[in-house]
mmCIF file of the C-alpha atoms, coordinates in Angstrom:
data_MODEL
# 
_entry.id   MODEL 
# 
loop_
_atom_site.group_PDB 
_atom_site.id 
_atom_site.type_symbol 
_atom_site.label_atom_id 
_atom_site.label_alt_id 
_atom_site.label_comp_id 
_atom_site.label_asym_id 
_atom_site.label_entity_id 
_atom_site.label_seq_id 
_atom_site.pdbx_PDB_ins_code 
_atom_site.Cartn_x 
_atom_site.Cartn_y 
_atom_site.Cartn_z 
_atom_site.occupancy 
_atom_site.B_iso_or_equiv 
_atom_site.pdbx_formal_charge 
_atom_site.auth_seq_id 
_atom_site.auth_comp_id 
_atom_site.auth_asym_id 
_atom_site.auth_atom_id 
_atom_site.pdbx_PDB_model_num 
ATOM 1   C CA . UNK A 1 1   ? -58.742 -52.820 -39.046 1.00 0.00 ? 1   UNK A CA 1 
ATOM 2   C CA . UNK A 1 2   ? -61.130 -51.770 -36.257 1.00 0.00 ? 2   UNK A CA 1 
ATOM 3   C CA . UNK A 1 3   ? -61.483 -53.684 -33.159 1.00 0.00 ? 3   UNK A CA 1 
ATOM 4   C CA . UNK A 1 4   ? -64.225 -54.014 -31.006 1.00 0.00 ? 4   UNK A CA 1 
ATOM 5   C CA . UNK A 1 5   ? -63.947 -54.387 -27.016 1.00 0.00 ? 5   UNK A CA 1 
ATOM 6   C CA . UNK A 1 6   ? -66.640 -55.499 -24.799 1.00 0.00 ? 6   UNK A CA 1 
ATOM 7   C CA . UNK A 1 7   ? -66.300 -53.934 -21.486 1.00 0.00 ? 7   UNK A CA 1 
ATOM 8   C CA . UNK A 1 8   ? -69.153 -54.406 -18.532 1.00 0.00 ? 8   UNK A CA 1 
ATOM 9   C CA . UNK A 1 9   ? -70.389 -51.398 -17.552 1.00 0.00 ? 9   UNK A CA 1 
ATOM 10  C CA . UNK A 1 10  ? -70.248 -51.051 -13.920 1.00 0.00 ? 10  UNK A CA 1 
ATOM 11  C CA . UNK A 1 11  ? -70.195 -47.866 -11.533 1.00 0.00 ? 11  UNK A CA 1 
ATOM 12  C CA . UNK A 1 12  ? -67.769 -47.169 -8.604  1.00 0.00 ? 12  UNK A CA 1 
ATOM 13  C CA . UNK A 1 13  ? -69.975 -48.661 -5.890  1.00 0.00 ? 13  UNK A CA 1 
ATOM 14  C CA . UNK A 1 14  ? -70.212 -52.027 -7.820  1.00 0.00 ? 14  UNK A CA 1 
ATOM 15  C CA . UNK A 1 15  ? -66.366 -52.281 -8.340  1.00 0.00 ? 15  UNK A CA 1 
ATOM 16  C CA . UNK A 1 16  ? -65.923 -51.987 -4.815  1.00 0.00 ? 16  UNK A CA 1 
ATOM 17  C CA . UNK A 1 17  ? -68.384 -54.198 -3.965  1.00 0.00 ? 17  UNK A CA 1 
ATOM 18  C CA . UNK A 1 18  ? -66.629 -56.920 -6.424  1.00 0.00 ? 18  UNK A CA 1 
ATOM 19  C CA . UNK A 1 19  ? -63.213 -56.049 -5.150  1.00 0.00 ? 19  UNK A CA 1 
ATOM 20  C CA . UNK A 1 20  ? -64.272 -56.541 -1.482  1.00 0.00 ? 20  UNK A CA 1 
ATOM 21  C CA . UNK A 1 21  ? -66.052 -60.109 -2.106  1.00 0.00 ? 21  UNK A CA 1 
ATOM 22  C CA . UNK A 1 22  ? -62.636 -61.462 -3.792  1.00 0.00 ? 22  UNK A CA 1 
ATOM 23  C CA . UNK A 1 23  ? -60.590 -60.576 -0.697  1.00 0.00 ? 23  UNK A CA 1 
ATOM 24  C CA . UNK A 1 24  ? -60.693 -62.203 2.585   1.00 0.00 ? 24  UNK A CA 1 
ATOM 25  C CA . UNK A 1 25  ? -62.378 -60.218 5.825   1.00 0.00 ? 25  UNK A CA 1 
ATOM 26  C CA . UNK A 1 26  ? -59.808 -59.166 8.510   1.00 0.00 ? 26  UNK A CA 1 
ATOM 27  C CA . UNK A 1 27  ? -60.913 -59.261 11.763  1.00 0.00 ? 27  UNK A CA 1 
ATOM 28  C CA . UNK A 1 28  ? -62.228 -55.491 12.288  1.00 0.00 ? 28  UNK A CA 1 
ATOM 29  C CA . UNK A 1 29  ? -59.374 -52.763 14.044  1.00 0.00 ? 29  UNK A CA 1 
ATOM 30  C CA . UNK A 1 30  ? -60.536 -51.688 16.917  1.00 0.00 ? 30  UNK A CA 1 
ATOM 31  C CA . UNK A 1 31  ? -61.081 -48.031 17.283  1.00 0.00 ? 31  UNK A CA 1 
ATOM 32  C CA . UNK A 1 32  ? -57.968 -47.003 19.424  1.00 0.00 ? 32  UNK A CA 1 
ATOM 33  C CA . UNK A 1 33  ? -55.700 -49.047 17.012  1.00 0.00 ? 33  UNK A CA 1 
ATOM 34  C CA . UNK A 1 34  ? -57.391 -47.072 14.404  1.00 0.00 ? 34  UNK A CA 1 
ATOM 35  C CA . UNK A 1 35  ? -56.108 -43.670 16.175  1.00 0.00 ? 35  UNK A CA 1 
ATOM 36  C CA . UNK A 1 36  ? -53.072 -45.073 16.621  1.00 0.00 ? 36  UNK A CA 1 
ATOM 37  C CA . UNK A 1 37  ? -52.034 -46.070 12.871  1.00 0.00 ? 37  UNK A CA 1 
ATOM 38  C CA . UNK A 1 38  ? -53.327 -42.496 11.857  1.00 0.00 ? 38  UNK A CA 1 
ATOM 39  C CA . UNK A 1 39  ? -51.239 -40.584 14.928  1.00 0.00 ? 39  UNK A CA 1 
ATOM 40  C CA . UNK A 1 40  ? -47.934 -42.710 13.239  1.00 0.00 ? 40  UNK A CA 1 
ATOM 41  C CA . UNK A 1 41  ? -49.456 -41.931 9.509   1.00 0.00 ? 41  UNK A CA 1 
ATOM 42  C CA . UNK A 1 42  ? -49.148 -38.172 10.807  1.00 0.00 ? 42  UNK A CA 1 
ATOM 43  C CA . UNK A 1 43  ? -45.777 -38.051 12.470  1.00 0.00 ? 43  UNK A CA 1 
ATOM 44  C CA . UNK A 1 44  ? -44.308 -39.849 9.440   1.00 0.00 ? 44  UNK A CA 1 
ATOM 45  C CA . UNK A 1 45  ? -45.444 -37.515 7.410   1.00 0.00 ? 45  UNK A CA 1 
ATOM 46  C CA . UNK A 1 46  ? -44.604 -34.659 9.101   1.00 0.00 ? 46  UNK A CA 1 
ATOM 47  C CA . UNK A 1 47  ? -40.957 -36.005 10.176  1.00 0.00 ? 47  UNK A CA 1 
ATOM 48  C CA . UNK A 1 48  ? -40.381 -36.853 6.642   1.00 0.00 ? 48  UNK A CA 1 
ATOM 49  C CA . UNK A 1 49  ? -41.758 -33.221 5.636   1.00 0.00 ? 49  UNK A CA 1 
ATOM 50  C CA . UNK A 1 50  ? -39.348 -31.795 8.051   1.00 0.00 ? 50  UNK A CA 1 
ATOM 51  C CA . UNK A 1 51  ? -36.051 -33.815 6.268   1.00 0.00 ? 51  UNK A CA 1 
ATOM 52  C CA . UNK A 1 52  ? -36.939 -33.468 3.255   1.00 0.00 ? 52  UNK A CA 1 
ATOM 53  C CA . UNK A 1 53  ? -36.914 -29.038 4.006   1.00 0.00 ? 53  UNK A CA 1 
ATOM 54  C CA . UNK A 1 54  ? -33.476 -29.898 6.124   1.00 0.00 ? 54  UNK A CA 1 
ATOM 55  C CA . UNK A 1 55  ? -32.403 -31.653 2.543   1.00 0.00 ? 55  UNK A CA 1 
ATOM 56  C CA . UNK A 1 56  ? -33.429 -28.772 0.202   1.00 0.00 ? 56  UNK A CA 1 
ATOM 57  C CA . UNK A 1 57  ? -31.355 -26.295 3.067   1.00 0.00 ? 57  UNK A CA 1 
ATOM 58  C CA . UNK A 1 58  ? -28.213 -28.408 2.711   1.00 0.00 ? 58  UNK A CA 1 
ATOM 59  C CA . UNK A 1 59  ? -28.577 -28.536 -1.059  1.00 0.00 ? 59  UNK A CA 1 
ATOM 60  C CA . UNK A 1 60  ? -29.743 -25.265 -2.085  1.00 0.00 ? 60  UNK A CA 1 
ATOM 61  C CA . UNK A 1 61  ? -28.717 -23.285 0.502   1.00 0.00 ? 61  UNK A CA 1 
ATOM 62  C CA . UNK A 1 62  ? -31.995 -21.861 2.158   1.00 0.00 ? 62  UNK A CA 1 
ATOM 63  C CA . UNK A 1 63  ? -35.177 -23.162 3.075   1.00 0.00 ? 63  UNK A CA 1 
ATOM 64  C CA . UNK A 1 64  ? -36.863 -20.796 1.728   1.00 0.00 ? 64  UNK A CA 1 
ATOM 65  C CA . UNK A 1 65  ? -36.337 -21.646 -2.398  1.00 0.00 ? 65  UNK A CA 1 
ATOM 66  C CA . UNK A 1 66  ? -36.638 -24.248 -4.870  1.00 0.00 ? 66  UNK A CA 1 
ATOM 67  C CA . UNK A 1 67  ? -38.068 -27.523 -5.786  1.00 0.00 ? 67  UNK A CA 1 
ATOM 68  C CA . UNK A 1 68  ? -36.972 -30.881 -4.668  1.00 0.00 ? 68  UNK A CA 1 
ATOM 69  C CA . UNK A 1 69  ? -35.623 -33.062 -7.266  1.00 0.00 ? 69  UNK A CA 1 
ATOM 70  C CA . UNK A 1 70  ? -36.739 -36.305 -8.637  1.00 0.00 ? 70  UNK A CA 1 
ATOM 71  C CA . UNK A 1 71  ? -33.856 -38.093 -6.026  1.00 0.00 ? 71  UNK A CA 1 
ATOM 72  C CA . UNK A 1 72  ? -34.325 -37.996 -2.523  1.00 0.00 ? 72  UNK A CA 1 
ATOM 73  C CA . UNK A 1 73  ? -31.297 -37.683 -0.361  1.00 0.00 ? 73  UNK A CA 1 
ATOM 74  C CA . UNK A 1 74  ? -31.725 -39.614 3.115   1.00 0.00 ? 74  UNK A CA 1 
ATOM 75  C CA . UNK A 1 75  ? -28.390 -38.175 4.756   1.00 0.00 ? 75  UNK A CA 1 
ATOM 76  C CA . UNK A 1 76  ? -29.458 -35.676 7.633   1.00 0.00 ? 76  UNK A CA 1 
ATOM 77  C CA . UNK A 1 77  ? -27.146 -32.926 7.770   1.00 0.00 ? 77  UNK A CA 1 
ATOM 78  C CA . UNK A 1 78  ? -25.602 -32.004 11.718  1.00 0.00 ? 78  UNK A CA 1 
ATOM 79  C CA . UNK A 1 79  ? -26.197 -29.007 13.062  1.00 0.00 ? 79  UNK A CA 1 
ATOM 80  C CA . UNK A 1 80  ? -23.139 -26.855 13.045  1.00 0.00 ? 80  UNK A CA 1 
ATOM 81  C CA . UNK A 1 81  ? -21.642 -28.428 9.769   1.00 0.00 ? 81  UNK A CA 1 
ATOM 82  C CA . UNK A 1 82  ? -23.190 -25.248 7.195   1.00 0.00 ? 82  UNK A CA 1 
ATOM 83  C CA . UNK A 1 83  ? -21.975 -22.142 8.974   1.00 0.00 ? 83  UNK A CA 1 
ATOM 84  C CA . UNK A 1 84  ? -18.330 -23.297 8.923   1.00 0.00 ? 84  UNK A CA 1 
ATOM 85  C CA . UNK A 1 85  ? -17.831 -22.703 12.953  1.00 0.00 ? 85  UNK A CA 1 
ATOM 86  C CA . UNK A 1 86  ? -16.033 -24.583 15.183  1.00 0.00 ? 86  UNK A CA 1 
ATOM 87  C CA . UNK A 1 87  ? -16.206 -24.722 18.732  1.00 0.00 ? 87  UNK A CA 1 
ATOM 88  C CA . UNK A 1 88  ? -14.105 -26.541 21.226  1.00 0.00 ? 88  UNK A CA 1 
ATOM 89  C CA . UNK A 1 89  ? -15.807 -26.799 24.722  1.00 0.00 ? 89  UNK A CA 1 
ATOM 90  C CA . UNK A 1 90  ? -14.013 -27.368 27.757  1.00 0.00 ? 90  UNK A CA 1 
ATOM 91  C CA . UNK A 1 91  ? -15.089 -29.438 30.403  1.00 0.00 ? 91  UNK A CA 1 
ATOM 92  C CA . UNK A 1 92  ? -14.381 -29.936 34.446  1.00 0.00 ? 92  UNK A CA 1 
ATOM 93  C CA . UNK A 1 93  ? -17.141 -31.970 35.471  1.00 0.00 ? 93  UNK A CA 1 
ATOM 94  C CA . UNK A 1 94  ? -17.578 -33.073 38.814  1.00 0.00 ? 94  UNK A CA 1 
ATOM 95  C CA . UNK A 1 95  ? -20.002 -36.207 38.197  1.00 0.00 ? 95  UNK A CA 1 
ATOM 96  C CA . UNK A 1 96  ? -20.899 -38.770 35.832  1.00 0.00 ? 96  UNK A CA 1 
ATOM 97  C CA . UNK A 1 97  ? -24.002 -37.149 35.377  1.00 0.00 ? 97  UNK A CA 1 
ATOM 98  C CA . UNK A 1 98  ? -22.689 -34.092 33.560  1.00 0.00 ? 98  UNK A CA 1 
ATOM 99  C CA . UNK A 1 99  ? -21.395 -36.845 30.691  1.00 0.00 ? 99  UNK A CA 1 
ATOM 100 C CA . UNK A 1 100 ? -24.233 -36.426 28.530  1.00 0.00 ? 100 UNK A CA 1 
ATOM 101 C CA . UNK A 1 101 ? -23.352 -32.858 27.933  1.00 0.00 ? 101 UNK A CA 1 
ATOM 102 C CA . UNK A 1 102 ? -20.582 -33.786 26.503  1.00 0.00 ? 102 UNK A CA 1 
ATOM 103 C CA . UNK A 1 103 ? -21.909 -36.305 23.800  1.00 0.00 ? 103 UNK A CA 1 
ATOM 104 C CA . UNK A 1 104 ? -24.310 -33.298 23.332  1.00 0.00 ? 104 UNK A CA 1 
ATOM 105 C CA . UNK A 1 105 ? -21.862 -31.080 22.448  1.00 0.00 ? 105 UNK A CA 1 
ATOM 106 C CA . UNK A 1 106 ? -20.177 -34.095 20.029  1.00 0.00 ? 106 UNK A CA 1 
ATOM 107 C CA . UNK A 1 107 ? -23.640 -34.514 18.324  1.00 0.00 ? 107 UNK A CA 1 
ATOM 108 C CA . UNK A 1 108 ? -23.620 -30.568 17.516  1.00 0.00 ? 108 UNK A CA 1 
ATOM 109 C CA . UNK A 1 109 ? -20.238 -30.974 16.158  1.00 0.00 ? 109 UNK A CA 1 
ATOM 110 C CA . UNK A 1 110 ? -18.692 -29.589 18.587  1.00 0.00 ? 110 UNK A CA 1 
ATOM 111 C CA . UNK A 1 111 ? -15.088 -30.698 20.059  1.00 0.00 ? 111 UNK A CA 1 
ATOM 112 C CA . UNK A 1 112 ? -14.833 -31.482 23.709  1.00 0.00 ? 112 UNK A CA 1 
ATOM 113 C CA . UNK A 1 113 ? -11.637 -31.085 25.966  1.00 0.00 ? 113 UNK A CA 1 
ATOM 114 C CA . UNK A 1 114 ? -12.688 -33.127 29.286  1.00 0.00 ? 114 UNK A CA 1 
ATOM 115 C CA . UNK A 1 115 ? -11.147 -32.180 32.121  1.00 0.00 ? 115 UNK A CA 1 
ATOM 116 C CA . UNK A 1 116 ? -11.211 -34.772 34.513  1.00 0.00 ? 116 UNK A CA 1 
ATOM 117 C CA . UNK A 1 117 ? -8.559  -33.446 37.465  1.00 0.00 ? 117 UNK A CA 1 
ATOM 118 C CA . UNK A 1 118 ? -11.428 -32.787 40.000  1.00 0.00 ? 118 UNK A CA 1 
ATOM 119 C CA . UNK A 1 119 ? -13.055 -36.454 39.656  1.00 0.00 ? 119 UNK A CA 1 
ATOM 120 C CA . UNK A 1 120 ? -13.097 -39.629 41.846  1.00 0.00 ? 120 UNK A CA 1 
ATOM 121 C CA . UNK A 1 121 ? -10.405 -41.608 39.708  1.00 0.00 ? 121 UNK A CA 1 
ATOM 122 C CA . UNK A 1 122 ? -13.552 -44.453 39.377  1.00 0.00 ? 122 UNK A CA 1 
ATOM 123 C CA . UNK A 1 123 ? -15.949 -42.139 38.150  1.00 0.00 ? 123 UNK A CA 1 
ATOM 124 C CA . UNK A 1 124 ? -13.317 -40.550 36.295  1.00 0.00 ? 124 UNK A CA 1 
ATOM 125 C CA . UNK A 1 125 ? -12.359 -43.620 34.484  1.00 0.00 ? 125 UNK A CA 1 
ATOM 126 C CA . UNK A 1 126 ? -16.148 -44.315 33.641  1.00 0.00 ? 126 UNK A CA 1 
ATOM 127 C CA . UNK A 1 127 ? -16.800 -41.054 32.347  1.00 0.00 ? 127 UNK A CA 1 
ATOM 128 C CA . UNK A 1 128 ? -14.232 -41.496 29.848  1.00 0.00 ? 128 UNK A CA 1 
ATOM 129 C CA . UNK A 1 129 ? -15.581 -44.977 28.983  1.00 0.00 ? 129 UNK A CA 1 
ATOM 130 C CA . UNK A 1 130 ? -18.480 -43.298 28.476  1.00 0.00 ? 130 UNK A CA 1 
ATOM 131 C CA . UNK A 1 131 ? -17.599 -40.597 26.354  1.00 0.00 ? 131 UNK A CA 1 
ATOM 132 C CA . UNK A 1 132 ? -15.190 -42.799 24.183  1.00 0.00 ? 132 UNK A CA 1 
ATOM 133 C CA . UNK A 1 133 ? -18.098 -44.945 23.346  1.00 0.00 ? 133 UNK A CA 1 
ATOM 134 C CA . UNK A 1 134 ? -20.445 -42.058 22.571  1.00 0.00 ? 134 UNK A CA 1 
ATOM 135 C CA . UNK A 1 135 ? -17.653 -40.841 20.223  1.00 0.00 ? 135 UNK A CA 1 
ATOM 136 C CA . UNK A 1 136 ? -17.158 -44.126 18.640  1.00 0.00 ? 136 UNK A CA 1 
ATOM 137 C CA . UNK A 1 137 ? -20.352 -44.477 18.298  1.00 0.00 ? 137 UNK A CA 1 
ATOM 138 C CA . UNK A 1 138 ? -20.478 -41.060 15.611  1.00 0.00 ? 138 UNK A CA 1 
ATOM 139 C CA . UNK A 1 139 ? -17.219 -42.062 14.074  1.00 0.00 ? 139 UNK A CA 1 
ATOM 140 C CA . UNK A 1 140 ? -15.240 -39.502 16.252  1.00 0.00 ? 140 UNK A CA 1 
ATOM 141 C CA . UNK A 1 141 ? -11.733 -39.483 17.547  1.00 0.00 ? 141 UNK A CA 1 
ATOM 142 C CA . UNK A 1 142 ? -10.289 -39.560 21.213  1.00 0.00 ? 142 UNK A CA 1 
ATOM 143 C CA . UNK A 1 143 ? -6.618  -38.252 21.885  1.00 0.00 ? 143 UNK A CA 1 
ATOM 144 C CA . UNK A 1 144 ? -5.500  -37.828 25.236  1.00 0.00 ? 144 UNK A CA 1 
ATOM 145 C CA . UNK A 1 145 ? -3.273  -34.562 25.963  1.00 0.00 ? 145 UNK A CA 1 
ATOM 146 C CA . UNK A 1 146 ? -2.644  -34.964 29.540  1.00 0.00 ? 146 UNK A CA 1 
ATOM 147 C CA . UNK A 1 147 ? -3.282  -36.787 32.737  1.00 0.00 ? 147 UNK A CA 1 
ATOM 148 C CA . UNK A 1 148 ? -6.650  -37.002 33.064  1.00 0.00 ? 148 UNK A CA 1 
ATOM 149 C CA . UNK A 1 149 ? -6.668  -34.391 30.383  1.00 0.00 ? 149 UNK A CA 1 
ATOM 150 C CA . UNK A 1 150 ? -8.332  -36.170 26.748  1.00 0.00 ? 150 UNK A CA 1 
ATOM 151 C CA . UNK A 1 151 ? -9.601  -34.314 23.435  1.00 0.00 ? 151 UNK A CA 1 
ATOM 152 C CA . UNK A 1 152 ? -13.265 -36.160 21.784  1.00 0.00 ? 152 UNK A CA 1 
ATOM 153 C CA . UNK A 1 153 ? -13.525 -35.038 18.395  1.00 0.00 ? 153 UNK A CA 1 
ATOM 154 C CA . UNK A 1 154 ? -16.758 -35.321 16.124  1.00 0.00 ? 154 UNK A CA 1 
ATOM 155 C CA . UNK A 1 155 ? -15.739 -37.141 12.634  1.00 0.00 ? 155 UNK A CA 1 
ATOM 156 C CA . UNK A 1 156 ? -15.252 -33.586 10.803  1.00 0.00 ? 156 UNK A CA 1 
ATOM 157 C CA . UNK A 1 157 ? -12.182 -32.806 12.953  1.00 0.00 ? 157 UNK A CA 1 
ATOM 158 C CA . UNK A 1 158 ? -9.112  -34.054 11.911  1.00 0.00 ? 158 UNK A CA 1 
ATOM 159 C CA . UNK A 1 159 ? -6.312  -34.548 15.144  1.00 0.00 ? 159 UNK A CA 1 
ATOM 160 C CA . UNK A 1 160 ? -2.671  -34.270 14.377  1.00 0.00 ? 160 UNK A CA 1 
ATOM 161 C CA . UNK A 1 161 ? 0.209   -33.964 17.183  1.00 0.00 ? 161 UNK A CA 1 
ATOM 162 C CA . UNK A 1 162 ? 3.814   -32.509 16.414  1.00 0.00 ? 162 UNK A CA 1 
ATOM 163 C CA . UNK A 1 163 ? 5.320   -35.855 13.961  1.00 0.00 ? 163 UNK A CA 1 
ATOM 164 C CA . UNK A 1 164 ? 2.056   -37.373 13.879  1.00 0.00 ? 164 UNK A CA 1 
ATOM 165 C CA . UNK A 1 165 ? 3.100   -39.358 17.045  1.00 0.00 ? 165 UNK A CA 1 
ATOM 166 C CA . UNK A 1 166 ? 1.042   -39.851 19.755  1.00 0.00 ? 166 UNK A CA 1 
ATOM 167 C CA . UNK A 1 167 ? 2.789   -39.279 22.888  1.00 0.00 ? 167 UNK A CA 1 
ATOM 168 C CA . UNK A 1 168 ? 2.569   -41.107 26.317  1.00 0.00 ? 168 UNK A CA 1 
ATOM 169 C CA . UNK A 1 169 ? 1.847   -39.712 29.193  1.00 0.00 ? 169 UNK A CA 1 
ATOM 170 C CA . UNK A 1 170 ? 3.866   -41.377 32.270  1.00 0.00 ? 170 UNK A CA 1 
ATOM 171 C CA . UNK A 1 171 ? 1.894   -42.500 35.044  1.00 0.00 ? 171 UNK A CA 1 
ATOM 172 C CA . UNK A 1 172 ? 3.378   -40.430 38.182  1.00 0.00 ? 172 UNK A CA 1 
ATOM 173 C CA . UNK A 1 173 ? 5.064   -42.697 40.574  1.00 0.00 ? 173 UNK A CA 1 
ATOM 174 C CA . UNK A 1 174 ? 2.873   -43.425 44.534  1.00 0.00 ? 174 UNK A CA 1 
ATOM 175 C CA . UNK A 1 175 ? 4.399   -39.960 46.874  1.00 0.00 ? 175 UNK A CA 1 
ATOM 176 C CA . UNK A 1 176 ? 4.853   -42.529 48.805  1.00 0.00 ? 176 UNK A CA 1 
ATOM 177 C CA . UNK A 1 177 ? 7.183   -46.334 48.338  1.00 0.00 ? 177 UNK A CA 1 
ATOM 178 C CA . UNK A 1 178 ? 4.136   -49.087 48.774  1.00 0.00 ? 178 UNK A CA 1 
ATOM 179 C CA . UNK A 1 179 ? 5.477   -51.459 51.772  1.00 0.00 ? 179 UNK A CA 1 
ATOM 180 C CA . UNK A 1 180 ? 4.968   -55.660 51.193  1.00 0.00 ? 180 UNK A CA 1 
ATOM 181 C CA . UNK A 1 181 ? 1.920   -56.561 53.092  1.00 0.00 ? 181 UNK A CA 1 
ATOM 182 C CA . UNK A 1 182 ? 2.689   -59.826 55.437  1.00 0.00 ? 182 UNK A CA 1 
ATOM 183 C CA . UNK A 1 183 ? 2.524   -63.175 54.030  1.00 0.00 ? 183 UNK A CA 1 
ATOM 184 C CA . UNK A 1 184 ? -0.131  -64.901 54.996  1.00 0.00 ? 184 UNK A CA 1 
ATOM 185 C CA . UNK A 1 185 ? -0.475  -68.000 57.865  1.00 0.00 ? 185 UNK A CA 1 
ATOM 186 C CA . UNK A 1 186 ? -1.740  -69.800 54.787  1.00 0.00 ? 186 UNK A CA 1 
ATOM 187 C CA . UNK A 1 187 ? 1.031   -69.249 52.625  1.00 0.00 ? 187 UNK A CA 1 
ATOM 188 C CA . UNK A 1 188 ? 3.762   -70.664 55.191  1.00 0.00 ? 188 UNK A CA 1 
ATOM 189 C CA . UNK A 1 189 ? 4.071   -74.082 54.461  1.00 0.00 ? 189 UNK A CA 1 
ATOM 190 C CA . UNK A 1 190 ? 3.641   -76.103 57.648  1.00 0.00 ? 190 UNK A CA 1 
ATOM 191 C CA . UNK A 1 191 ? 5.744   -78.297 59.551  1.00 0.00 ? 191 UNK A CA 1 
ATOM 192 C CA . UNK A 1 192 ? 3.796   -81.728 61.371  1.00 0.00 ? 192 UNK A CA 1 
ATOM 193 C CA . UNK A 1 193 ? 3.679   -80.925 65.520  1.00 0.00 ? 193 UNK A CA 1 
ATOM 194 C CA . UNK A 1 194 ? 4.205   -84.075 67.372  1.00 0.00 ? 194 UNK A CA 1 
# 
């Protein structure tokens, strides 16, 4: 049985045409918008470009071979994590500002002994408040091996101490014994004068 279709004959310009008259008019982009939405168009592109080579590295081994496959992987390797190095660095800053160094070095996989002997005990304290969140933040681990002495681990590193148990450090005792300060005129209770 032979069918028989009917189909309009119409050339590219006219199907445009048609297609444009069934859908509503935007209000027209203005020309720096216009470079705008291509300068993100490009950067996507060429950041997604740049994972997917970092992909085929981690999967076949070198950038310089193969084919991606039908599934994309959207994990990002770390640097540091294919040539099977560790590094431990030590750190004695001497400000806060030398903190971000240190979630550096966490970011490259990288352990990070922190020092902090030399510091204010302020900006000591917020330095490791800083750190601890930075590690946090990648799923690390914080151990602290001495006073003012702690260990900031990426999440690769695994941290054991002798029986698993994590020992205290006692807080030294003042050189000196603290003396009462006076009680206060406000304190004393008060007797009526009369």
């Amino acid at each position: 049985m032979d069918y028989e279709y009917e189909y309009d004959e119409m050339d590219g310009q006219d199907y445009q045409t048609l297609y444009q008259d069934e859908t509503p008019v935007s209000a027209p982009v203005p020309a720096m918008e216009d470079e705008t939405r291509a300068r993100r168009a490009t950067n996507r592109f060429r950041d997604s470009e740049a994972s997917l080579r970092g992909n085929r590295a981690a999967v076949m081994g070198s950038e310089t071979t193969g084919v991606v496959g039908t599934t994309m992987n959207n994990v990002i390797g770390m640097p540091g994590a294919t040539n099977g190095i560790s590094e431990v660095v030590v750190m004695e800053p001497r400000t806060f500002e030398e903190m971000p160094q240190a979630i550096q070095a966490l970011r490259e996989r990288k352990s990070v002994v922190l020092n902090l002997t030399i510091m204010d005990p302020d900006q000591a304290q917020r330095a490791v408040d800083f750190v601890a969140g930075g590690t946090y933040a990648i799923d690390g681990h914080q151990e602290r091996i001495g006073e003012s002495i702690f260990l900031f681990t990426p999440s690769c590193v695994q941290v054991s101490t002798s029986g698993n148990v994590i020992h205290e450090v006692p807080q030294p005792q003042p050189a000196r014994p603290r003396t009462n300060a006076p009680t206060p005129a406000w304190a004393e209770p008060r007797t009526a004068q009369g």
